[in-house]
Amino acid sequence: MKLKSNALQQAIKFALATTAAGLFVSGSAIAQEEQTEVKVNKNVEKIAVVGTRSAPRSIGDSPVPIDIIGGEELSKSGNTDMLELLKGAIPSLNVHSMPISDAASLVRPANLRGLPSDSTLILLNGKRRHRASVIAFLGGGINDGAQGSDISVIPSIALKQVEVLRDGAAAQYGSDAIAGVLNFQLKDASEGGSFEVRKGRYYEGDGDTTQISGNVGLPFTDDGFANLSFQYKTADATSRSVQRYDAAQLIKAGVPDIPAITQVWGAPEVDDDISIFGNVGLELTNDSQFYMFGNYSERDVRGGFYYRNPHTRPGVYSNDGGNTLLVGDLTGDMSGNCPTNIAITDNVLESPDYINGVANNPDCFAFNEMLPGGFTPNFGGNITDTSLTIGTKGEFTGGFLEGAYYDLSGTVGYNESRYFIYDTINASLGPDSPRDFSPGKYEQLEKNFNFDISKGFDFDLAYDVNIAGGLEWHEETFTVVAGDEASFIAGPLTDQGFGIGSNGFPGFKPSDAGEYTRRNYAAYIDIEAPFTEEFLMGLALRYEDYDTFGSTTNYKLMGQYHLTEDLNIRGSISTGFRAPTVGQANVSNVQTNLSSGVLVDSALLPPTNPIAVQLGGTELEPEESQSYTFGAVYTIGDLFLTVDYYNIQVDDRISQSDKIELDQADKDTLEAAGVPNVQNLAQVSFFTNDFDTTTQGVDLVANYSAELFSGSSTFSLAYNWNETEVTRSSNITGVFKVSRLENDLPNHRATLSWAQQWESFSAFSRLNYFGEYQGVHVDYDDTAKTADAAITLDVEVTYFMNDSISFSLGAQNLLDQEAEKLDFTVAPNNNWGGKYYETSPYGINGGFYYAKATYTF
């Protein structure tokens, strides 16, 4: 095999110059002689596995754009959430805080290139990662209905590097890789390790966070390694709230038992967040290797929810908008002569009709007796995530496959989300209602088996043509488990107009429970041909067949050409797809959300439910995408620069429909179908293939290293321009949702980083720029406005006491840049208690400072 030695030497030269800071670089790859792996540094190898089925590739020479983020850079952040760590390093990745958003506050979705979280494929050590069981029913517009992987369980201390393939890759990896691929590479050292303690809090004095983490590399016999990592974390809740206007008015009227803050906007409380990861490798022979890796992770999360007003909440206090009090007759035979026309004034507790007819009448009941100041449910859950991959890889040494490389593996991944709702009631049970409920749980189980093979063939070109192929089998099971009986039972006050089930999140009934399974298999081929020393082309084809909606075939064509030794151009064109998840096709749920500023109950129905069909629902089909990229890579000395334009068209996008108002005929049909609490439902929604989008943008990445200020300096600039246009939609999608898809994320994002290394000190700083975005509060179009651009600054300084012990001080959002404050000309009287637009791309909590101690051995 013939090696492009000049290009590889330039790549290695640049990698060596930048490893001190571990900053990300945009890179790519080249075939290497005898398939050897080039290792540059134990922290950042600058070798990418994604984007090719040839040998692992070195930087600076790839047909597709790849970022490599080293484990050291991931550790230089005050935030302990993997999503926030990646957001600081990848400008095209956006992560929203979800202060009050049902399950999306338990597993936060992330958006690469403006597409939903389940349009980015997640890999661990190059193997497909399972989805979370959480479906983001209230996902802030862009992620409504998304079901992506739970990235937050991966601790940064376990990672050698993260590879970000910024290109459509469904033809190579299958469903979900429309926006790109994130590949998390676990550490594989057989010796050494580190132990770290970190403590921090927000400038506001809340959100205290403690994290303890460790990593150790051990020999696994003389020919292998066992690398183990753990992370334990707790985080207190935060509040960026003021008193709601209606609650303040109730306090003035003398209504008792109303907290100073009735509705909290902030980060949820995270308790006992533990993750354990293991990575094992063993050489079986000179030509074969066994590998195994996996994780166990669990955490408890508890966050705020919407306040229930003691005069107006439907199904609990009043069923006519707060005009008259909802009163229940406890006799069972309606002999209590309970009043039904008690007028609600400023304080219904002072009404003589209430005092005489309810408070002093043991046969009659109103929830004002039990909860006179209203109540605010807390929504939470226990999230469990585990996975195991076992495989073997190596080289055939005989027969017609001699010289070919193989990889055979099996993966099992499981995620469980058990939901809890606290401080609420099942109104239909009246005074016998408990206050805390377990509404049930979702489970996601995935099994994956892969066989890959690749071999270089000499066709008398510049070097060997690599031909790879393989087979994949995948099974996905989504399970709904019923909740405790009190969370869904219709109590004795049901027929009197009181709501059924735990208020805010009625439990899953046994009839809702079920197990839904889908299987698919794939066959694929991948060819990379170096026609000349300067010109490389690749072709990938993938056929995938699902036992539900049928088959799909996708391709990817990519190329790279060296104009000069320092400058090359690259590009790709591809098709892709994203299959609807089993959960999206089958889940049903009742949730509380705000509609035009009014708190209502809304049912999510399967798209094949008769009501959904009547309103325009159909069986889900896969999304289809067409994308192309074109860019250039420039390397001279210690300067490395890439610029890439991308265009992604997605047809028949899957999302949750707009909330559709129900008429009485619809309610009667739903009630006959067994949907609970129908008469209190105001809206329904369902998953649908309803709209098309075109997303385009530009990524620019520049890195420069030099000896400055009596030390080693590394500078990195990354910029992303991203724009999404909805090119087809209907009334099912809704005008406001179109606006959210197009405008919620900033069109412009950039980061400028500087890492400085001296003998006993190091410093890291990053300037983050966020362009204008659409500020939205409580998912209500009347509150939307264009929010200003902003800059935040992250800083960390480290003192190395000796070779083993170091101490760090740092801050995220050092200058405490505030999120955009609510404009009360469009959100009058602050009806919901918020202070900031929750679509802020840098969150609403403000500055965070921390201290860290690290022991390395």
mmCIF file of N, CA, C and O in Angstrom, residues 479-525:
data_model
loop_
_atom_site.group_PDB
_atom_site.id
_atom_site.type_symbol
_atom_site.label_atom_id
_atom_site.label_comp_id
_atom_site.label_asym_id
_atom_site.label_seq_id
_atom_site.Cartn_x
_atom_site.Cartn_y
_atom_site.Cartn_z
ATOM 1 N N THR A 479 -42.208 -0.208 26.243
ATOM 2 C CA THR A 479 -43.177 -0.782 27.167
ATOM 3 C C THR A 479 -43.787 0.312 28.033
ATOM 4 O O THR A 479 -43.070 1.171 28.554
ATOM 5 N N VAL A 480 -45.092 0.248 28.185
ATOM 6 C CA VAL A 480 -45.815 1.123 29.103
ATOM 7 C C VAL A 480 -46.282 0.276 30.280
ATOM 8 O O VAL A 480 -46.949 -0.740 30.080
ATOM 9 N N VAL A 481 -45.915 0.684 31.503
ATOM 10 C CA VAL A 481 -46.275 -0.040 32.721
ATOM 11 C C VAL A 481 -47.273 0.811 33.503
ATOM 12 O O VAL A 481 -47.070 2.007 33.704
ATOM 13 N N ALA A 482 -48.362 0.201 33.953
ATOM 14 C CA ALA A 482 -49.431 0.929 34.637
ATOM 15 C C ALA A 482 -48.939 1.519 35.951
ATOM 16 O O ALA A 482 -48.020 0.996 36.596
ATOM 17 N N GLY A 483 -49.587 2.618 36.347
ATOM 18 C CA GLY A 483 -49.262 3.273 37.600
ATOM 19 C C GLY A 483 -50.024 2.696 38.777
ATOM 20 O O GLY A 483 -50.781 1.720 38.640
ATOM 21 N N ASP A 484 -49.812 3.301 39.965
ATOM 22 C CA ASP A 484 -50.571 2.845 41.113
ATOM 23 C C ASP A 484 -52.049 3.211 40.927
ATOM 24 O O ASP A 484 -52.392 4.159 40.235
ATOM 25 N N GLU A 485 -52.914 2.448 41.551
ATOM 26 C CA GLU A 485 -54.345 2.561 41.283
ATOM 27 C C GLU A 485 -54.876 3.971 41.554
ATOM 28 O O GLU A 485 -55.691 4.495 40.799
ATOM 29 N N ALA A 486 -54.395 4.597 42.621
ATOM 30 C CA ALA A 486 -54.910 5.924 42.972
ATOM 31 C C ALA A 486 -54.597 6.959 41.898
ATOM 32 O O ALA A 486 -55.271 7.989 41.820
ATOM 33 N N SER A 487 -53.581 6.695 41.044
ATOM 34 C CA SER A 487 -53.203 7.681 40.040
ATOM 35 C C SER A 487 -54.122 7.681 38.827
ATOM 36 O O SER A 487 -54.070 8.616 38.019
ATOM 37 N N PHE A 488 -54.948 6.648 38.679
ATOM 38 C CA PHE A 488 -55.831 6.605 37.499
ATOM 39 C C PHE A 488 -57.291 6.280 37.823
ATOM 40 O O PHE A 488 -58.171 6.425 36.966
ATOM 41 N N ILE A 489 -57.569 5.864 39.043
ATOM 42 C CA ILE A 489 -58.915 5.385 39.347
ATOM 43 C C ILE A 489 -59.938 6.518 39.298
ATOM 44 O O ILE A 489 -59.640 7.666 39.640
ATOM 45 N N ALA A 490 -61.135 6.185 38.845
ATOM 46 C CA ALA A 490 -62.256 7.127 38.858
ATOM 47 C C ALA A 490 -62.948 6.989 40.201
ATOM 48 O O ALA A 490 -63.611 5.987 40.487
ATOM 49 N N GLY A 491 -62.799 8.000 41.059
ATOM 50 C CA GLY A 491 -63.339 7.943 42.397
ATOM 51 C C GLY A 491 -64.817 8.258 42.462
ATOM 52 O O GLY A 491 -65.483 8.501 41.441
ATOM 53 N N PRO A 492 -65.379 8.286 43.680
ATOM 54 C CA PRO A 492 -66.831 8.459 43.843
ATOM 55 C C PRO A 492 -67.365 9.814 43.408
ATOM 56 O O PRO A 492 -68.572 9.951 43.190
ATOM 57 N N LEU A 493 -66.482 10.825 43.253
ATOM 58 C CA LEU A 493 -66.953 12.146 42.845
ATOM 59 C C LEU A 493 -66.833 12.382 41.346
ATOM 60 O O LEU A 493 -67.036 13.500 40.873
ATOM 61 N N THR A 494 -66.531 11.323 40.616
ATOM 62 C CA THR A 494 -66.343 11.475 39.164
ATOM 63 C C THR A 494 -67.587 12.040 38.484
ATOM 64 O O THR A 494 -67.509 12.980 37.687
ATOM 65 N N ASP A 495 -68.742 11.457 38.800
ATOM 66 C CA ASP A 495 -69.972 11.873 38.135
ATOM 67 C C ASP A 495 -70.409 13.274 38.531
ATOM 68 O O ASP A 495 -71.338 13.824 37.929
ATOM 69 N N GLN A 496 -69.759 13.863 39.522
ATOM 70 C CA GLN A 496 -70.110 15.214 39.954
ATOM 71 C C GLN A 496 -69.174 16.264 39.352
ATOM 72 O O GLN A 496 -69.192 17.422 39.751
ATOM 73 N N GLY A 497 -68.358 15.837 38.390
ATOM 74 C CA GLY A 497 -67.531 16.798 37.666
ATOM 75 C C GLY A 497 -66.112 16.922 38.154
ATOM 76 O O GLY A 497 -65.361 17.776 37.650
ATOM 77 N N PHE A 498 -65.680 16.086 39.103
ATOM 78 C CA PHE A 498 -64.307 16.143 39.608
ATOM 79 C C PHE A 498 -63.388 15.313 38.703
ATOM 80 O O PHE A 498 -63.749 14.237 38.228
ATOM 81 N N GLY A 499 -62.181 15.825 38.493
ATOM 82 C CA GLY A 499 -61.252 15.200 37.568
ATOM 83 C C GLY A 499 -60.738 13.863 38.051
ATOM 84 O O GLY A 499 -60.566 13.626 39.252
ATOM 85 N N ILE A 500 -60.484 12.965 37.091
ATOM 86 C CA ILE A 500 -59.997 11.617 37.372
ATOM 87 C C ILE A 500 -58.477 11.587 37.270
ATOM 88 O O ILE A 500 -57.888 12.164 36.356
ATOM 89 N N GLY A 501 -57.835 10.893 38.188
ATOM 90 C CA GLY A 501 -56.404 10.658 38.093
ATOM 91 C C GLY A 501 -55.587 11.746 38.762
ATOM 92 O O GLY A 501 -56.073 12.832 39.093
ATOM 93 N N SER A 502 -54.310 11.452 38.983
ATOM 94 C CA SER A 502 -53.399 12.397 39.626
ATOM 95 C C SER A 502 -53.321 13.661 38.781
ATOM 96 O O SER A 502 -52.931 13.619 37.620
ATOM 97 N N ASN A 503 -53.699 14.785 39.368
ATOM 98 C CA ASN A 503 -53.845 16.031 38.636
ATOM 99 C C ASN A 503 -52.498 16.501 38.097
ATOM 100 O O ASN A 503 -51.534 16.655 38.833
ATOM 101 N N GLY A 504 -52.453 16.737 36.806
ATOM 102 C CA GLY A 504 -51.213 17.129 36.144
ATOM 103 C C GLY A 504 -50.606 16.011 35.325
ATOM 104 O O GLY A 504 -49.963 16.263 34.308
ATOM 105 N N PHE A 505 -50.781 14.770 35.778
ATOM 106 C CA PHE A 505 -50.250 13.607 35.066
ATOM 107 C C PHE A 505 -51.035 12.388 35.522
ATOM 108 O O PHE A 505 -50.603 11.648 36.390
ATOM 109 N N PRO A 506 -52.225 12.150 34.959
ATOM 110 C CA PRO A 506 -52.985 10.945 35.328
ATOM 111 C C PRO A 506 -52.191 9.689 35.008
ATOM 112 O O PRO A 506 -51.484 9.614 34.003
ATOM 113 N N GLY A 507 -52.315 8.702 35.889
ATOM 114 C CA GLY A 507 -51.544 7.484 35.721
ATOM 115 C C GLY A 507 -51.999 6.644 34.538
ATOM 116 O O GLY A 507 -53.117 6.773 34.029
ATOM 117 N N PHE A 508 -51.108 5.774 34.090
ATOM 118 C CA PHE A 508 -51.425 4.842 33.019
ATOM 119 C C PHE A 508 -52.291 3.719 33.579
ATOM 120 O O PHE A 508 -51.897 3.035 34.530
ATOM 121 N N LYS A 509 -53.460 3.523 32.998
ATOM 122 C CA LYS A 509 -54.340 2.429 33.410
ATOM 123 C C LYS A 509 -53.801 1.098 32.888
ATOM 124 O O LYS A 509 -53.007 1.065 31.939
ATOM 125 N N PRO A 510 -54.238 -0.014 33.481
ATOM 126 C CA PRO A 510 -53.834 -1.319 32.935
ATOM 127 C C PRO A 510 -54.174 -1.463 31.457
ATOM 128 O O PRO A 510 -53.441 -2.123 30.711
ATOM 129 N N SER A 511 -55.282 -0.841 31.020
ATOM 130 C CA SER A 511 -55.631 -0.924 29.598
ATOM 131 C C SER A 511 -54.672 -0.116 28.728
ATOM 132 O O SER A 511 -54.574 -0.345 27.518
ATOM 133 N N ASP A 512 -53.962 0.872 29.320
ATOM 134 C CA ASP A 512 -52.963 1.646 28.581
ATOM 135 C C ASP A 512 -51.646 0.895 28.468
ATOM 136 O O ASP A 512 -50.826 1.199 27.593
ATOM 137 N N ALA A 513 -51.414 -0.020 29.404
ATOM 138 C CA ALA A 513 -50.140 -0.723 29.450
ATOM 139 C C ALA A 513 -49.993 -1.635 28.240
ATOM 140 O O ALA A 513 -50.974 -2.129 27.673
ATOM 141 N N GLY A 514 -48.772 -1.850 27.857
ATOM 142 C CA GLY A 514 -48.531 -2.728 26.716
ATOM 143 C C GLY A 514 -47.071 -2.755 26.340
ATOM 144 O O GLY A 514 -46.269 -1.931 26.792
ATOM 145 N N GLU A 515 -46.724 -3.720 25.514
ATOM 146 C CA GLU A 515 -45.363 -3.887 25.021
ATOM 147 C C GLU A 515 -45.409 -3.876 23.503
ATOM 148 O O GLU A 515 -46.162 -4.634 22.885
ATOM 149 N N TYR A 516 -44.600 -3.011 22.900
ATOM 150 C CA TYR A 516 -44.627 -2.812 21.441
ATOM 151 C C TYR A 516 -43.221 -3.041 20.898
ATOM 152 O O TYR A 516 -42.258 -2.415 21.359
ATOM 153 N N THR A 517 -43.105 -3.919 19.920
ATOM 154 C CA THR A 517 -41.795 -4.335 19.421
ATOM 155 C C THR A 517 -41.718 -4.166 17.907
ATOM 156 O O THR A 517 -42.698 -4.399 17.189
ATOM 157 N N ARG A 518 -40.554 -3.776 17.449
ATOM 158 C CA ARG A 518 -40.287 -3.688 16.009
ATOM 159 C C ARG A 518 -38.878 -4.206 15.744
ATOM 160 O O ARG A 518 -37.959 -3.966 16.528
ATOM 161 N N ARG A 519 -38.728 -4.904 14.629
ATOM 162 C CA ARG A 519 -37.423 -5.420 14.238
ATOM 163 C C ARG A 519 -37.077 -4.915 12.844
ATOM 164 O O ARG A 519 -37.945 -4.681 12.011
ATOM 165 N N ASN A 520 -35.785 -4.782 12.619
ATOM 166 C CA ASN A 520 -35.310 -4.407 11.286
ATOM 167 C C ASN A 520 -33.922 -4.988 11.067
ATOM 168 O O ASN A 520 -33.194 -5.284 12.021
ATOM 169 N N TYR A 521 -33.594 -5.163 9.811
ATOM 170 C CA TYR A 521 -32.251 -5.620 9.470
ATOM 171 C C TYR A 521 -31.723 -4.772 8.335
ATOM 172 O O TYR A 521 -32.482 -4.125 7.594
ATOM 173 N N ALA A 522 -30.396 -4.753 8.203
ATOM 174 C CA ALA A 522 -29.762 -3.902 7.192
ATOM 175 C C ALA A 522 -28.576 -4.625 6.587
ATOM 176 O O ALA A 522 -27.934 -5.463 7.222
ATOM 177 N N ALA A 523 -28.286 -4.273 5.349
ATOM 178 C CA ALA A 523 -27.074 -4.701 4.654
ATOM 179 C C ALA A 523 -26.460 -3.472 4.012
ATOM 180 O O ALA A 523 -27.176 -2.619 3.476
ATOM 181 N N TYR A 524 -25.151 -3.351 4.086
ATOM 182 C CA TYR A 524 -24.513 -2.130 3.596
ATOM 183 C C TYR A 524 -23.149 -2.436 2.993
ATOM 184 O O TYR A 524 -22.499 -3.449 3.304
ATOM 185 N N ILE A 525 -22.725 -1.536 2.130
ATOM 186 C CA ILE A 525 -21.411 -1.625 1.495
ATOM 187 C C ILE A 525 -20.821 -0.234 1.422
ATOM 188 O O ILE A 525 -21.548 0.755 1.265
#
